[in-house]
Short mmCIF file of C-alpha atoms and ligand atoms in Angstrom, two decimals:
data_model
loop_
_atom_site.label_atom_id
_atom_site.label_comp_id
_atom_site.label_asym_id
_atom_site.label_seq_id
_atom_site.Cartn_x
_atom_site.Cartn_y
_atom_site.Cartn_z
CA MET A 384 3.77 -170.21 -55.45
CA LEU A 385 5.34 -170.46 -52.03
CA ILE A 386 4.03 -173.98 -51.48
CA ASN A 387 4.63 -177.30 -53.23
CA PRO A 388 1.32 -178.02 -55.02
CA ASP A 389 2.15 -181.62 -55.99
CA ARG A 390 3.05 -182.64 -52.46
CA PHE A 391 -0.10 -180.94 -51.14
CA ARG A 392 -2.27 -182.77 -53.67
CA GLN A 393 -0.68 -186.14 -52.90
CA SER A 394 -1.44 -185.72 -49.19
CA MET A 395 -5.01 -184.61 -49.96
CA GLU A 396 -5.52 -187.64 -52.19
CA GLU A 397 -4.09 -190.03 -49.63
CA MET A 398 -6.32 -188.60 -46.92
CA ALA A 399 -9.36 -188.88 -49.24
CA ARG A 400 -8.79 -192.66 -49.36
CA VAL A 401 -9.52 -192.90 -45.62
CA GLY A 402 -13.22 -193.69 -45.29
CA ALA A 403 -13.68 -193.26 -49.06
CA THR A 404 -17.20 -193.92 -50.33
CA LYS A 405 -18.22 -195.40 -53.67
CA GLY A 406 -19.71 -192.08 -54.67
CA GLY A 407 -16.36 -190.26 -54.43
CA GLY A 408 -16.80 -188.76 -50.97
CA VAL A 409 -15.69 -189.75 -47.48
CA ASN A 410 -17.52 -191.17 -44.49
CA ARG A 411 -15.48 -190.21 -41.43
CA LEU A 412 -17.96 -189.63 -38.65
CA THR A 413 -16.37 -188.27 -35.50
CA LEU A 414 -14.61 -190.90 -33.36
CA SER A 415 -15.33 -193.68 -35.86
CA ASP A 416 -12.60 -196.07 -37.00
CA ALA A 417 -12.17 -193.94 -40.13
CA ASP A 418 -11.69 -190.82 -37.98
CA LYS A 419 -8.98 -192.71 -36.05
CA GLN A 420 -7.27 -193.71 -39.30
CA ALA A 421 -7.33 -190.12 -40.55
CA ARG A 422 -5.85 -188.94 -37.24
CA ASP A 423 -3.12 -191.60 -37.36
CA LEU A 424 -2.20 -190.57 -40.90
CA PHE A 425 -2.01 -186.91 -39.91
CA ALA A 426 0.02 -187.76 -36.77
CA GLY A 427 2.55 -189.64 -38.91
CA TRP A 428 2.91 -186.69 -41.27
CA ALA A 429 3.32 -184.28 -38.36
CA ASP A 430 6.06 -186.50 -36.98
CA GLY A 431 7.74 -186.63 -40.39
CA ALA A 432 7.75 -182.82 -40.45
CA GLY A 433 9.53 -182.76 -37.07
CA LEU A 434 6.51 -181.37 -35.21
CA GLU A 435 5.70 -181.97 -31.59
CA LEU A 436 2.20 -183.45 -31.32
CA ARG A 437 -0.01 -182.72 -28.36
CA ILE A 438 -3.45 -184.22 -27.89
CA ASP A 439 -5.86 -182.71 -25.43
CA GLU A 440 -8.69 -184.20 -23.35
CA MET A 441 -11.13 -183.63 -26.21
CA GLY A 442 -8.88 -185.34 -28.75
CA ASN A 443 -7.99 -182.02 -30.42
CA MET A 444 -4.59 -182.48 -32.08
CA PHE A 445 -1.99 -179.69 -32.03
CA ALA A 446 1.20 -180.24 -34.09
CA ARG A 447 3.72 -177.60 -33.11
CA ARG A 448 6.74 -176.13 -34.86
CA ALA A 449 8.97 -174.13 -32.53
CA GLY A 450 9.41 -170.40 -33.04
CA ARG A 451 12.11 -167.99 -31.96
CA GLU A 452 9.97 -166.92 -29.00
CA ASN A 453 8.40 -170.07 -27.68
CA ASP A 454 6.47 -168.35 -24.92
CA ALA A 455 4.59 -166.25 -27.46
CA PRO A 456 1.04 -167.49 -28.19
CA PRO A 457 1.16 -169.66 -31.32
CA ALA A 458 0.10 -168.80 -34.83
CA MET A 459 -2.44 -171.54 -35.49
CA ALA A 460 -3.96 -172.91 -38.66
CA GLY A 461 -6.18 -175.90 -39.14
CA SER A 462 -9.66 -177.31 -39.54
CA HIS A 463 -11.10 -180.83 -39.12
CA LEU A 464 -10.70 -184.35 -40.49
CA ASP A 465 -14.16 -185.65 -39.54
CA SER A 466 -17.05 -185.58 -42.01
CA VAL A 467 -20.83 -185.64 -42.16
CA PRO A 468 -22.30 -189.02 -43.24
CA ASN A 469 -21.10 -189.58 -46.82
CA GLY A 470 -19.67 -186.08 -47.05
CA GLY A 471 -17.17 -184.47 -49.38
CA ARG A 472 -13.41 -185.05 -49.38
CA PHE A 473 -12.40 -181.39 -49.13
CA ASP A 474 -14.64 -180.20 -46.28
CA GLY A 475 -12.20 -179.92 -43.39
CA SER A 476 -9.21 -181.88 -44.69
CA LEU A 477 -8.32 -179.00 -47.01
CA GLY A 478 -7.67 -176.71 -44.04
CA VAL A 479 -5.66 -179.25 -42.02
CA LEU A 480 -3.51 -180.43 -44.92
CA ALA A 481 -2.95 -176.93 -46.29
CA ALA A 482 -1.62 -175.97 -42.85
CA LEU A 483 0.64 -179.04 -42.99
CA GLU A 484 1.84 -178.01 -46.46
CA ALA A 485 2.52 -174.49 -45.16
CA VAL A 486 4.69 -175.90 -42.36
CA ARG A 487 6.48 -178.31 -44.71
CA THR A 488 7.23 -175.25 -46.86
CA LEU A 489 8.69 -173.37 -43.87
CA ASN A 490 10.86 -176.43 -43.21
CA ASP A 491 12.02 -176.70 -46.86
CA LYS A 492 12.98 -173.07 -46.97
CA ASN A 493 14.47 -173.00 -43.48
CA ILE A 494 12.20 -170.12 -42.51
CA SER A 495 12.07 -169.39 -38.80
CA THR A 496 9.12 -167.55 -37.29
CA ARG A 497 8.79 -165.42 -34.20
CA ARG A 498 5.78 -167.29 -32.83
CA PRO A 499 5.56 -171.07 -32.75
CA VAL A 500 3.21 -172.42 -35.41
CA GLU A 501 0.54 -174.98 -34.51
CA ILE A 502 -1.49 -177.06 -36.95
CA VAL A 503 -4.82 -178.06 -35.42
CA ASN A 504 -7.18 -180.91 -36.15
CA TRP A 505 -10.30 -180.11 -34.12
CA THR A 506 -12.46 -182.94 -32.81
CA ASN A 507 -16.09 -183.20 -33.92
CA GLU A 508 -16.42 -180.09 -36.04
CA GLU A 509 -19.36 -181.58 -37.88
CA GLY A 510 -21.66 -182.69 -35.09
CA PRO A 511 -24.25 -185.02 -36.68
CA ARG A 512 -23.02 -188.01 -34.64
CA PHE A 513 -22.53 -186.12 -31.38
CA PRO A 514 -24.31 -182.74 -31.46
CA PRO A 515 -23.48 -179.90 -31.17
CA SER A 516 -21.05 -179.09 -33.97
CA MET A 517 -17.69 -177.38 -33.37
CA MET A 518 -17.46 -179.31 -30.13
CA GLY A 519 -13.67 -179.61 -29.75
CA SER A 520 -13.06 -175.94 -30.42
CA GLY A 521 -16.10 -175.01 -28.32
CA VAL A 522 -14.65 -176.76 -25.26
CA PHE A 523 -11.21 -175.30 -26.02
CA ALA A 524 -12.71 -171.80 -26.00
CA GLY A 525 -14.65 -172.44 -22.78
CA ALA A 526 -18.02 -172.14 -24.52
CA ILE A 527 -19.02 -175.81 -24.08
CA PRO A 528 -18.38 -177.61 -20.75
CA LEU A 529 -16.06 -180.62 -21.08
CA GLU A 530 -18.45 -182.75 -19.01
CA SER A 531 -21.40 -182.12 -21.32
CA ALA A 532 -19.27 -182.92 -24.38
CA TYR A 533 -18.14 -186.19 -22.75
CA GLU A 534 -21.75 -187.18 -22.03
CA ALA A 535 -23.02 -186.54 -25.58
CA LYS A 536 -24.58 -189.71 -27.02
CA ASP A 537 -24.97 -190.87 -30.60
CA ALA A 538 -28.14 -192.42 -32.04
CA GLU A 539 -27.06 -195.87 -30.83
CA GLY A 540 -26.49 -194.61 -27.28
CA ALA A 541 -22.66 -194.67 -27.45
CA ARG A 542 -21.07 -191.96 -25.29
CA PHE A 543 -18.56 -189.47 -26.69
CA ILE A 544 -16.02 -190.15 -23.96
CA ASP A 545 -16.15 -193.92 -24.48
CA GLU A 546 -15.68 -193.56 -28.21
CA LEU A 547 -12.83 -191.08 -27.69
CA GLU A 548 -11.08 -193.63 -25.47
CA ARG A 549 -11.87 -196.50 -27.81
CA ILE A 550 -10.03 -194.85 -30.70
CA GLY A 551 -7.13 -193.92 -28.38
CA TYR A 552 -7.40 -190.15 -28.69
CA ARG A 553 -8.25 -189.00 -25.18
CA GLY A 554 -5.08 -186.99 -24.56
CA ASP A 555 -3.62 -185.54 -21.37
CA ALA A 556 -3.32 -181.89 -22.32
CA PRO A 557 -6.04 -179.81 -20.68
CA CYS A 558 -8.71 -178.61 -23.09
CA THR A 559 -9.08 -175.16 -21.61
CA PRO A 560 -8.72 -171.67 -23.06
CA ARG A 561 -5.19 -170.45 -23.74
CA PRO A 562 -4.06 -167.39 -25.70
CA VAL A 563 -3.96 -167.85 -29.45
CA GLY A 564 -1.57 -165.56 -31.33
CA SER A 565 -3.67 -165.98 -34.47
CA TYR A 566 -5.87 -168.57 -36.15
CA LEU A 567 -6.37 -169.01 -39.89
CA GLU A 568 -8.60 -171.60 -41.50
CA LEU A 569 -8.74 -172.45 -45.19
CA HIS A 570 -12.01 -174.04 -46.33
CA ILE A 571 -14.03 -174.61 -49.47
CA GLU A 572 -16.75 -172.01 -49.66
CA GLN A 573 -19.57 -174.61 -49.68
CA GLY A 574 -21.81 -172.07 -51.40
CA PRO A 575 -22.08 -170.54 -54.87
CA ALA A 576 -20.77 -166.97 -54.47
CA LEU A 577 -17.11 -167.37 -55.55
CA VAL A 578 -17.76 -169.82 -58.35
CA SER A 579 -20.62 -167.82 -59.81
CA GLU A 580 -18.68 -164.55 -59.68
CA GLY A 581 -15.43 -166.10 -60.93
CA VAL A 582 -13.51 -164.83 -57.88
CA GLN A 583 -10.51 -166.92 -56.77
CA VAL A 584 -10.40 -166.31 -53.01
CA GLY A 585 -12.91 -165.31 -50.34
CA VAL A 586 -11.60 -163.27 -47.43
CA VAL A 587 -13.97 -164.33 -44.67
CA GLU A 588 -14.69 -161.60 -42.17
CA GLY A 589 -17.28 -163.26 -39.99
CA ILE A 590 -19.43 -166.26 -39.40
CA PHE A 591 -23.19 -166.67 -39.09
CA GLY A 592 -24.79 -167.59 -35.80
CA LEU A 593 -26.59 -170.91 -35.82
CA THR A 594 -29.18 -172.62 -33.66
CA TRP A 595 -30.00 -176.33 -33.54
CA LEU A 596 -33.30 -177.54 -32.10
CA ARG A 597 -34.88 -180.95 -31.79
CA VAL A 598 -38.69 -181.02 -31.93
CA THR A 599 -40.70 -184.00 -30.71
CA MET A 600 -44.43 -184.31 -31.47
CA LYS A 601 -46.50 -187.00 -29.80
CA GLY A 602 -49.98 -188.16 -30.81
CA GLU A 603 -51.78 -191.47 -30.51
CA ARG A 604 -50.93 -194.75 -32.15
CA ASP A 605 -53.94 -196.45 -33.71
CA HIS A 606 -55.18 -198.59 -36.58
CA ALA A 607 -55.00 -197.06 -40.08
CA GLY A 608 -58.32 -198.67 -41.08
CA PRO A 609 -61.03 -198.41 -38.43
CA THR A 610 -59.94 -195.06 -36.91
CA PRO A 611 -62.14 -192.29 -38.41
CA MET A 612 -60.23 -189.27 -39.70
CA HIS A 613 -61.75 -186.87 -37.15
CA MET A 614 -60.56 -189.02 -34.24
CA ARG A 615 -56.91 -189.13 -35.21
CA ARG A 616 -53.96 -187.57 -33.45
CA ASP A 617 -51.41 -188.12 -36.17
CA ALA A 618 -47.93 -186.96 -35.13
CA LEU A 619 -46.63 -187.17 -38.68
CA VAL A 620 -49.33 -184.88 -40.04
CA GLY A 621 -48.53 -182.29 -37.36
CA ALA A 622 -44.80 -182.57 -38.06
CA ALA A 623 -45.25 -182.33 -41.83
CA ARG A 624 -47.34 -179.16 -41.47
CA THR A 625 -44.82 -177.68 -39.02
CA ILE A 626 -41.92 -178.41 -41.36
CA ALA A 627 -43.80 -176.82 -44.26
CA ALA A 628 -44.37 -173.73 -42.09
CA ILE A 629 -40.67 -173.57 -41.11
CA ARG A 630 -39.78 -173.57 -44.81
CA GLU A 631 -41.61 -170.23 -45.17
CA ILE A 632 -39.98 -168.46 -42.19
CA PRO A 633 -36.61 -167.39 -43.76
CA GLY A 634 -38.44 -165.57 -46.57
CA LYS A 635 -40.20 -163.42 -43.97
CA LEU A 636 -36.95 -162.40 -42.31
CA HIS A 637 -34.06 -161.74 -44.70
CA PRO A 638 -32.82 -162.94 -48.11
CA GLU A 639 -29.79 -164.56 -46.46
CA PHE A 640 -31.71 -166.24 -43.65
CA VAL A 641 -31.70 -170.07 -43.91
CA ALA A 642 -33.54 -172.82 -42.06
CA THR A 643 -33.31 -176.58 -42.59
CA VAL A 644 -34.99 -179.70 -41.25
CA GLY A 645 -32.34 -182.34 -41.91
CA GLU A 646 -33.04 -185.13 -39.47
CA PHE A 647 -36.33 -186.94 -39.06
CA SER A 648 -37.55 -190.06 -37.31
CA LEU A 649 -40.99 -191.51 -36.97
CA SER A 650 -42.53 -194.25 -34.89
CA PRO A 651 -43.66 -196.88 -35.47
CA ASN A 652 -43.02 -196.24 -39.19
CA ALA A 653 -45.43 -198.92 -40.39
CA ILE A 654 -47.79 -198.72 -43.36
CA ASN A 655 -50.99 -199.48 -41.45
CA VAL A 656 -50.35 -197.67 -38.16
CA ILE A 657 -51.11 -194.02 -37.36
CA PRO A 658 -47.74 -192.52 -36.26
CA ASP A 659 -47.66 -191.44 -32.64
CA ASP A 660 -44.14 -190.15 -32.24
CA VAL A 661 -42.07 -187.95 -34.55
CA THR A 662 -38.78 -186.18 -33.92
CA PHE A 663 -37.08 -183.76 -36.27
CA SER A 664 -34.20 -181.31 -36.13
CA VAL A 665 -34.20 -177.62 -37.07
CA ASP A 666 -31.03 -175.77 -38.08
CA PHE A 667 -31.31 -172.03 -38.69
CA ARG A 668 -28.64 -169.43 -39.37
CA HIS A 669 -28.02 -165.74 -39.91
CA SER A 670 -25.58 -162.99 -39.04
CA ASP A 671 -28.10 -160.89 -37.07
CA PRO A 672 -28.78 -162.11 -33.50
CA ASP A 673 -32.15 -160.29 -33.42
CA LEU A 674 -33.33 -162.15 -36.49
CA LEU A 675 -32.18 -165.44 -34.95
CA ARG A 676 -34.31 -164.67 -31.89
CA GLU A 677 -37.25 -163.72 -34.09
CA ALA A 678 -36.90 -166.96 -36.09
CA ARG A 679 -36.93 -169.01 -32.95
CA LYS A 680 -40.16 -167.34 -31.85
CA LEU A 681 -41.77 -168.00 -35.25
CA ILE A 682 -40.65 -171.65 -35.25
CA GLU A 683 -42.07 -172.17 -31.76
CA GLU A 684 -45.34 -170.49 -32.74
CA ALA A 685 -45.67 -172.64 -35.86
CA THR A 686 -44.99 -175.81 -33.85
CA HIS A 687 -47.62 -174.92 -31.23
CA ARG A 688 -50.18 -173.93 -33.86
CA GLU A 689 -49.82 -177.12 -35.91
CA ALA A 690 -49.68 -179.32 -32.79
CA GLU A 691 -52.91 -177.83 -31.55
CA LYS A 692 -54.75 -178.60 -34.80
CA GLU A 693 -53.84 -182.27 -34.46
CA ASN A 694 -54.09 -182.36 -30.65
CA LEU A 695 -50.44 -183.33 -30.15
CA GLU A 696 -48.01 -182.93 -27.28
CA ILE A 697 -44.73 -181.26 -28.11
CA GLU A 698 -41.27 -180.79 -26.74
CA ILE A 699 -38.70 -178.37 -28.16
CA GLN A 700 -35.15 -179.13 -27.06
CA ASP A 701 -32.04 -176.99 -27.52
CA VAL A 702 -29.23 -178.95 -29.13
CA GLY A 703 -26.65 -176.18 -29.28
CA GLY A 704 -25.55 -173.32 -31.42
CA SER A 705 -23.28 -170.34 -31.61
CA THR A 706 -23.71 -166.60 -31.89
CA PRO A 707 -22.75 -164.58 -35.00
CA THR A 708 -19.11 -163.47 -34.85
CA ALA A 709 -17.14 -160.85 -36.75
CA PHE A 710 -13.48 -161.79 -37.30
CA ASP A 711 -10.45 -159.65 -36.50
CA ALA A 712 -9.72 -156.88 -39.02
CA ASN A 713 -5.93 -157.39 -38.88
CA ALA A 714 -6.17 -161.12 -39.52
CA ALA A 715 -8.49 -160.48 -42.49
CA ARG A 716 -6.03 -157.84 -43.72
CA ALA A 717 -3.20 -160.39 -43.64
CA VAL A 718 -5.28 -162.71 -45.83
CA ARG A 719 -6.17 -159.91 -48.23
CA SER A 720 -2.57 -158.81 -48.56
CA ALA A 721 -1.51 -162.46 -49.16
CA CYS A 722 -3.98 -162.51 -52.09
CA GLU A 723 -2.60 -159.24 -53.41
CA GLU A 724 1.03 -160.42 -53.23
CA SER A 725 0.11 -163.34 -55.44
CA GLY A 726 -2.28 -161.47 -57.73
CA TYR A 727 -5.32 -163.58 -56.83
CA SER A 728 -8.73 -161.99 -57.21
CA HIS A 729 -10.59 -161.82 -53.92
CA ARG A 730 -13.72 -160.54 -52.20
CA SER A 731 -14.91 -160.16 -48.64
CA MET A 732 -17.67 -162.39 -47.39
CA TRP A 733 -19.27 -163.98 -44.33
CA SER A 734 -19.60 -167.72 -43.80
CA ALA A 735 -23.03 -169.28 -43.44
CA ALA A 736 -21.42 -172.62 -42.57
CA GLY A 737 -20.14 -173.27 -39.08
CA HIS A 738 -16.37 -173.54 -38.60
CA ASP A 739 -14.02 -173.93 -35.64
CA ALA A 740 -12.77 -170.44 -36.47
CA ARG A 741 -15.94 -169.30 -34.69
CA TYR A 742 -14.54 -170.37 -31.33
CA ALA A 743 -10.89 -169.66 -32.10
CA ALA A 744 -12.01 -166.06 -32.61
CA ASP A 745 -12.84 -165.89 -28.89
CA LEU A 746 -9.17 -166.49 -28.06
CA GLY A 747 -7.20 -164.52 -30.64
CA PRO A 748 -7.15 -162.74 -34.01
CA THR A 749 -8.89 -165.04 -36.49
CA ALA A 750 -9.85 -165.06 -40.15
CA MET A 751 -10.79 -167.59 -42.80
CA ILE A 752 -9.90 -168.14 -46.43
CA PHE A 753 -12.51 -169.54 -48.80
CA VAL A 754 -11.91 -171.08 -52.19
CA PRO A 755 -14.54 -171.94 -54.81
CA CYS A 756 -16.14 -175.36 -54.99
CA VAL A 757 -17.86 -176.84 -58.02
CA ALA A 758 -21.48 -175.68 -58.24
CA GLY A 759 -21.19 -174.44 -54.65
CA LYS A 760 -22.00 -177.97 -53.48
CA SER A 761 -20.94 -179.49 -50.12
CA HIS A 762 -22.04 -181.93 -47.39
CA SER A 763 -22.45 -184.31 -50.31
CA GLU A 764 -20.27 -186.90 -52.04
CA GLU A 765 -20.52 -184.71 -55.13
CA GLU A 766 -18.55 -181.94 -53.42
CA ASP A 767 -15.60 -181.12 -55.68
CA MET A 768 -13.10 -178.39 -56.47
CA ASP A 769 -10.56 -177.39 -59.06
CA TRP A 770 -7.03 -178.24 -57.89
CA GLU A 771 -5.74 -174.86 -59.08
CA ASP A 772 -8.20 -173.22 -56.67
CA ALA A 773 -7.00 -175.52 -53.88
CA TYR A 774 -3.35 -174.59 -54.57
CA ARG A 775 -4.17 -170.87 -54.51
CA GLY A 776 -5.99 -171.27 -51.21
CA CYS A 777 -3.08 -173.21 -49.74
CA ASP A 778 -0.65 -170.56 -50.97
CA VAL A 779 -2.71 -167.77 -49.37
CA LEU A 780 -2.88 -169.73 -46.13
CA ALA A 781 0.91 -170.23 -46.10
CA ARG A 782 1.56 -166.55 -46.76
CA GLY A 783 -1.03 -165.40 -44.24
CA LEU A 784 0.28 -167.81 -41.62
CA LEU A 785 3.81 -166.52 -42.12
CA LYS A 786 2.64 -162.93 -41.64
CA MET A 787 0.73 -163.78 -38.49
CA ALA A 788 3.59 -165.90 -37.11
CA ASP A 789 5.91 -162.93 -37.39
CA SER A 790 3.43 -160.38 -36.08
C1 GLV B 427 -20.76 -177.59 -40.30
O1 GLV B 427 -20.24 -177.87 -41.38
C2 GLV B 427 -21.97 -176.81 -40.28
O2 GLV B 427 -21.96 -175.67 -40.78
O3 GLV B 427 -22.99 -177.33 -39.81
MN1 MN B 428 -15.93 -178.04 -42.57
MN1 MN B 429 -18.95 -179.59 -42.91
#
């Protein structure tokens, strides 16, 4: 292997101790104290590798290694160090620390590259605390306005900008589009394809579009005893029926279509009170923009239909999303040829998970590298992977990065 697997694993294990949970995962919500600690650890490592660290107005971190032609757009590689609540320890950190290992390898071997190389830690890839997801890269690509990102609020009412300042990561560099020579991102697959087929590496050629909605249904609060059934306007009943209807929509559209209700709140949430106010999220994804439009129509129809039966008022709010994107053929070819050099089995695939590569692709040739994860499980403390798979992924990233940095 080109890389040093032991050093890579040590860094991964040290990072996994930041915000570690009892269940073996990590809890590093964006802009939390644990996110700050993870950033500080990464910043120290970047410094140790002789990299110049730049932090932009969104808190995105760029650790740069000079190239022979420093005006050339950089060859970038990275991912994110934040996590979903009680998430896995590989989701995100694998891509950042593999990029670090790739750069440490270039240093060890005294390899110079034509383009400068930049390792990126994107801010708020995950999004559950401050929707939408992929926020740092979205602002960087000009797809999300900086002002709207700054004003995003978490469930407690804390503003993104205040939390960014609190942890000391509001940088001076402008977070605006600039040319990207290339962008590669290594990530665990987070699904079952590679592990079930026994394939070592996924060459990711595109990324699903995704839409996030927030649905509010309002009825009438009343007493659970004296209120006859026919007089009720029960927001929870309407929401439950709507959610059950949403569950059936993907099956009508395409075998790879997915839709999820992952967030739910109910008021007043008391055993003897008819609920009058329910809010839930909807996340739906596919590679075909027409099917995404069709799904949205079906979700809205289902919400109206079920609300009407229970005489509820509804509001459907857009929380963000991104369109399906095909990656650059040359960048994918560099990944494929890195697999072939090393004799790793590989297959092409699309990603159904969101990644910052989605927005990087707007600025320069981009591809992703997937490696298998145990049982295809992610966004869970049980997320796990075989270290040999992690080393192979890191090795492919290093080789691919070197190709792109000299292109
Ligand atoms: C991020 O991991 C997403 O796909 O929602
Ligand atoms: Mn991720
Ligand atoms: Mn994730």
